[in-house]
Amino acid sequence: MSSSAFDELGAKVKRAQSVVRDVRGVGRAGGVSVEVDAENRLVALLHPDADLIIAAYKAALLDKAPQLDEAMRDLLSDPNAHAITSFVQSTTAVMPASPAQPVEDDDTYFQNFKQDPLGRNR
């Protein structure tokens, strides 16, 4: 692969990462609205008990962490795996999630389906 081919591929990766960073999914069920980012992280929640739900979600993440660490301990202590992990972490661009935005009301949400990104009505 030539240098220009690598540069072109790198540019495509950057463009894809930029688009993916802004991808959001919104789901609604029974009066609850949630928004997730491209990595399936919960970024917005609309519900009367949202604070309690978010607190429970954060508690579940904290509960999961040591279990995951234990499950991965043997693999991650291997020198070869450590070298690969270090290389990947040093060469991978990590992009933080965009700040959570309020979930749109239903009328605005469905209005977005009536127009495509170029502003044409469907």
PDB file of C-alpha atoms in Angstrom:
ATOM      1  CA  MET A   1       0.000   0.000   0.000  1.00  0.00           C
ATOM      2  CA  SER A   2       1.476   3.341  -1.006  1.00  0.00           C
ATOM      3  CA  SER A   3       1.870   6.321   1.290  1.00  0.00           C
ATOM      4  CA  SER A   4      -0.956   8.156  -0.458  1.00  0.00           C
ATOM      5  CA  ALA A   5      -3.219   5.120  -0.042  1.00  0.00           C
ATOM      6  CA  PHE A   6      -2.464   5.126   3.702  1.00  0.00           C
ATOM      7  CA  ASP A   7      -3.165   8.857   3.848  1.00  0.00           C
ATOM      8  CA  GLU A   8      -6.457   8.370   2.004  1.00  0.00           C
ATOM      9  CA  LEU A   9      -7.455   5.533   4.319  1.00  0.00           C
ATOM     10  CA  GLY A  10      -6.508   7.650   7.333  1.00  0.00           C
ATOM     11  CA  ALA A  11      -8.692  10.486   6.048  1.00  0.00           C
ATOM     12  CA  LYS A  12     -11.613   8.075   5.599  1.00  0.00           C
ATOM     13  CA  VAL A  13     -11.145   6.788   9.154  1.00  0.00           C
ATOM     14  CA  LYS A  14     -11.155  10.346  10.529  1.00  0.00           C
ATOM     15  CA  ARG A  15     -14.309  11.221   8.582  1.00  0.00           C
ATOM     16  CA  ALA A  16     -16.059   8.063   9.804  1.00  0.00           C
ATOM     17  CA  GLN A  17     -14.989   8.732  13.412  1.00  0.00           C
ATOM     18  CA  SER A  18     -16.320  12.272  13.156  1.00  0.00           C
ATOM     19  CA  VAL A  19     -19.715  11.068  11.926  1.00  0.00           C
ATOM     20  CA  VAL A  20     -19.885   8.164  14.392  1.00  0.00           C
ATOM     21  CA  ARG A  21     -19.097  10.495  17.310  1.00  0.00           C
ATOM     22  CA  ASP A  22     -22.371  12.324  16.642  1.00  0.00           C
ATOM     23  CA  VAL A  23     -24.577   9.238  16.144  1.00  0.00           C
ATOM     24  CA  ARG A  24     -27.405   9.047  18.666  1.00  0.00           C
ATOM     25  CA  GLY A  25     -30.269   6.619  19.063  1.00  0.00           C
ATOM     26  CA  VAL A  26     -33.499   7.628  20.784  1.00  0.00           C
ATOM     27  CA  GLY A  27     -36.001   5.154  22.161  1.00  0.00           C
ATOM     28  CA  ARG A  28     -39.370   5.751  23.734  1.00  0.00           C
ATOM     29  CA  ALA A  29     -41.594   3.341  25.631  1.00  0.00           C
ATOM     30  CA  GLY A  30     -44.305   3.869  28.238  1.00  0.00           C
ATOM     31  CA  GLY A  31     -43.528   7.538  28.874  1.00  0.00           C
ATOM     32  CA  VAL A  32     -39.758   6.964  29.144  1.00  0.00           C
ATOM     33  CA  SER A  33     -37.314   8.392  26.607  1.00  0.00           C
ATOM     34  CA  VAL A  34     -33.654   7.435  26.467  1.00  0.00           C
ATOM     35  CA  GLU A  35     -30.813   8.490  24.217  1.00  0.00           C
ATOM     36  CA  VAL A  36     -27.663   6.444  23.616  1.00  0.00           C
ATOM     37  CA  ASP A  37     -24.437   7.262  21.796  1.00  0.00           C
ATOM     38  CA  ALA A  38     -22.648   5.123  19.206  1.00  0.00           C
ATOM     39  CA  GLU A  39     -20.950   3.134  21.965  1.00  0.00           C
ATOM     40  CA  ASN A  40     -24.297   2.320  23.612  1.00  0.00           C
ATOM     41  CA  ARG A  41     -23.681   4.682  26.530  1.00  0.00           C
ATOM     42  CA  LEU A  42     -26.750   6.258  28.043  1.00  0.00           C
ATOM     43  CA  VAL A  43     -26.455  10.005  27.411  1.00  0.00           C
ATOM     44  CA  ALA A  44     -29.975  11.264  28.134  1.00  0.00           C
ATOM     45  CA  LEU A  45     -33.041  10.083  30.013  1.00  0.00           C
ATOM     46  CA  LEU A  46     -36.454  11.673  30.242  1.00  0.00           C
ATOM     47  CA  HIS A  47     -38.579  10.244  33.060  1.00  0.00           C
ATOM     48  CA  PRO A  48     -39.949  11.567  36.365  1.00  0.00           C
ATOM     49  CA  ASP A  49     -37.559   9.246  38.238  1.00  0.00           C
ATOM     50  CA  ALA A  50     -34.593   9.964  35.945  1.00  0.00           C
ATOM     51  CA  ASP A  51     -32.237  10.813  38.834  1.00  0.00           C
ATOM     52  CA  LEU A  52     -32.938   7.475  40.537  1.00  0.00           C
ATOM     53  CA  ILE A  53     -32.567   5.542  37.310  1.00  0.00           C
ATOM     54  CA  ILE A  54     -29.240   7.230  36.504  1.00  0.00           C
ATOM     55  CA  ALA A  55     -28.003   6.550  40.049  1.00  0.00           C
ATOM     56  CA  ALA A  56     -28.923   2.859  39.678  1.00  0.00           C
ATOM     57  CA  TYR A  57     -27.213   2.742  36.280  1.00  0.00           C
ATOM     58  CA  LYS A  58     -24.006   4.234  37.717  1.00  0.00           C
ATOM     59  CA  ALA A  59     -24.147   1.812  40.656  1.00  0.00           C
ATOM     60  CA  ALA A  60     -24.462  -1.111  38.220  1.00  0.00           C
ATOM     61  CA  LEU A  61     -21.389   0.116  36.323  1.00  0.00           C
ATOM     62  CA  LEU A  62     -19.418   0.305  39.568  1.00  0.00           C
ATOM     63  CA  ASP A  63     -20.607  -3.182  40.557  1.00  0.00           C
ATOM     64  CA  LYS A  64     -19.578  -4.601  37.175  1.00  0.00           C
ATOM     65  CA  ALA A  65     -16.041  -3.125  37.121  1.00  0.00           C
ATOM     66  CA  PRO A  66     -14.335  -5.436  39.649  1.00  0.00           C
ATOM     67  CA  GLN A  67     -16.030  -8.494  38.128  1.00  0.00           C
ATOM     68  CA  LEU A  68     -14.713  -7.540  34.713  1.00  0.00           C
ATOM     69  CA  ASP A  69     -11.241  -6.869  36.130  1.00  0.00           C
ATOM     70  CA  GLU A  70     -11.204 -10.326  37.740  1.00  0.00           C
ATOM     71  CA  ALA A  71     -12.393 -12.032  34.560  1.00  0.00           C
ATOM     72  CA  MET A  72      -9.641 -10.336  32.509  1.00  0.00           C
ATOM     73  CA  ARG A  73      -6.801 -10.537  35.089  1.00  0.00           C
ATOM     74  CA  ASP A  74      -5.085 -13.660  33.705  1.00  0.00           C
ATOM     75  CA  LEU A  75      -5.160 -12.437  30.114  1.00  0.00           C
ATOM     76  CA  LEU A  76      -4.077  -8.885  30.890  1.00  0.00           C
ATOM     77  CA  SER A  77      -1.169 -10.065  33.062  1.00  0.00           C
ATOM     78  CA  ASP A  78       0.341 -11.905  30.070  1.00  0.00           C
ATOM     79  CA  PRO A  79       3.346  -9.888  28.755  1.00  0.00           C
ATOM     80  CA  ASN A  80       2.297 -10.361  25.109  1.00  0.00           C
ATOM     81  CA  ALA A  81      -1.230  -9.148  25.774  1.00  0.00           C
ATOM     82  CA  HIS A  82       0.172  -6.210  27.746  1.00  0.00           C
ATOM     83  CA  ALA A  83       2.439  -5.215  24.831  1.00  0.00           C
ATOM     84  CA  ILE A  84      -0.452  -5.403  22.355  1.00  0.00           C
ATOM     85  CA  THR A  85      -2.770  -3.461  24.669  1.00  0.00           C
ATOM     86  CA  SER A  86      -0.145  -0.756  25.210  1.00  0.00           C
ATOM     87  CA  PHE A  87       0.420  -0.426  21.470  1.00  0.00           C
ATOM     88  CA  VAL A  88      -3.294  -0.209  20.681  1.00  0.00           C
ATOM     89  CA  GLN A  89      -3.941   2.342  23.439  1.00  0.00           C
ATOM     90  CA  SER A  90      -1.044   4.516  22.285  1.00  0.00           C
ATOM     91  CA  THR A  91      -2.165   4.522  18.648  1.00  0.00           C
ATOM     92  CA  THR A  92      -5.934   4.692  19.037  1.00  0.00           C
ATOM     93  CA  ALA A  93      -7.701   8.021  19.091  1.00  0.00           C
ATOM     94  CA  VAL A  94     -10.134   8.145  21.995  1.00  0.00           C
ATOM     95  CA  MET A  95     -13.011  10.533  21.493  1.00  0.00           C
ATOM     96  CA  PRO A  96     -15.179  11.500  24.448  1.00  0.00           C
ATOM     97  CA  ALA A  97     -18.929  11.339  24.052  1.00  0.00           C
ATOM     98  CA  SER A  98     -20.625  14.581  23.172  1.00  0.00           C
ATOM     99  CA  PRO A  99     -22.362  16.211  26.143  1.00  0.00           C
ATOM    100  CA  ALA A 100     -25.868  14.949  26.769  1.00  0.00           C
ATOM    101  CA  GLN A 101     -28.594  17.031  25.218  1.00  0.00           C
ATOM    102  CA  PRO A 102     -32.217  17.147  26.314  1.00  0.00           C
ATOM    103  CA  VAL A 103     -34.406  14.641  24.514  1.00  0.00           C
ATOM    104  CA  GLU A 104     -36.630  16.356  21.969  1.00  0.00           C
ATOM    105  CA  ASP A 105     -40.376  16.219  22.401  1.00  0.00           C
ATOM    106  CA  ASP A 106     -42.225  13.737  20.192  1.00  0.00           C
ATOM    107  CA  ASP A 107     -43.421  16.340  17.658  1.00  0.00           C
ATOM    108  CA  THR A 108     -39.910  17.620  16.989  1.00  0.00           C
ATOM    109  CA  TYR A 109     -38.468  14.102  16.956  1.00  0.00           C
ATOM    110  CA  PHE A 110     -40.850  12.878  14.285  1.00  0.00           C
ATOM    111  CA  GLN A 111     -40.482  16.088  12.284  1.00  0.00           C
ATOM    112  CA  ASN A 112     -36.829  15.083  11.761  1.00  0.00           C
ATOM    113  CA  PHE A 113     -38.024  12.013   9.855  1.00  0.00           C
ATOM    114  CA  LYS A 114     -39.921  14.210   7.404  1.00  0.00           C
ATOM    115  CA  GLN A 115     -36.755  15.899   6.149  1.00  0.00           C
ATOM    116  CA  ASP A 116     -33.501  14.373   5.036  1.00  0.00           C
ATOM    117  CA  PRO A 117     -30.088  15.893   5.935  1.00  0.00           C
ATOM    118  CA  LEU A 118     -30.208  18.126   2.846  1.00  0.00           C
ATOM    119  CA  GLY A 119     -33.502  19.682   3.951  1.00  0.00           C
ATOM    120  CA  ARG A 120     -35.668  17.978   1.351  1.00  0.00           C
ATOM    121  CA  ASN A 121     -39.097  16.808   2.461  1.00  0.00           C
ATOM    122  CA  ARG A 122     -39.744  13.097   2.204  1.00  0.00           C
TER     123      ARG A 122
END
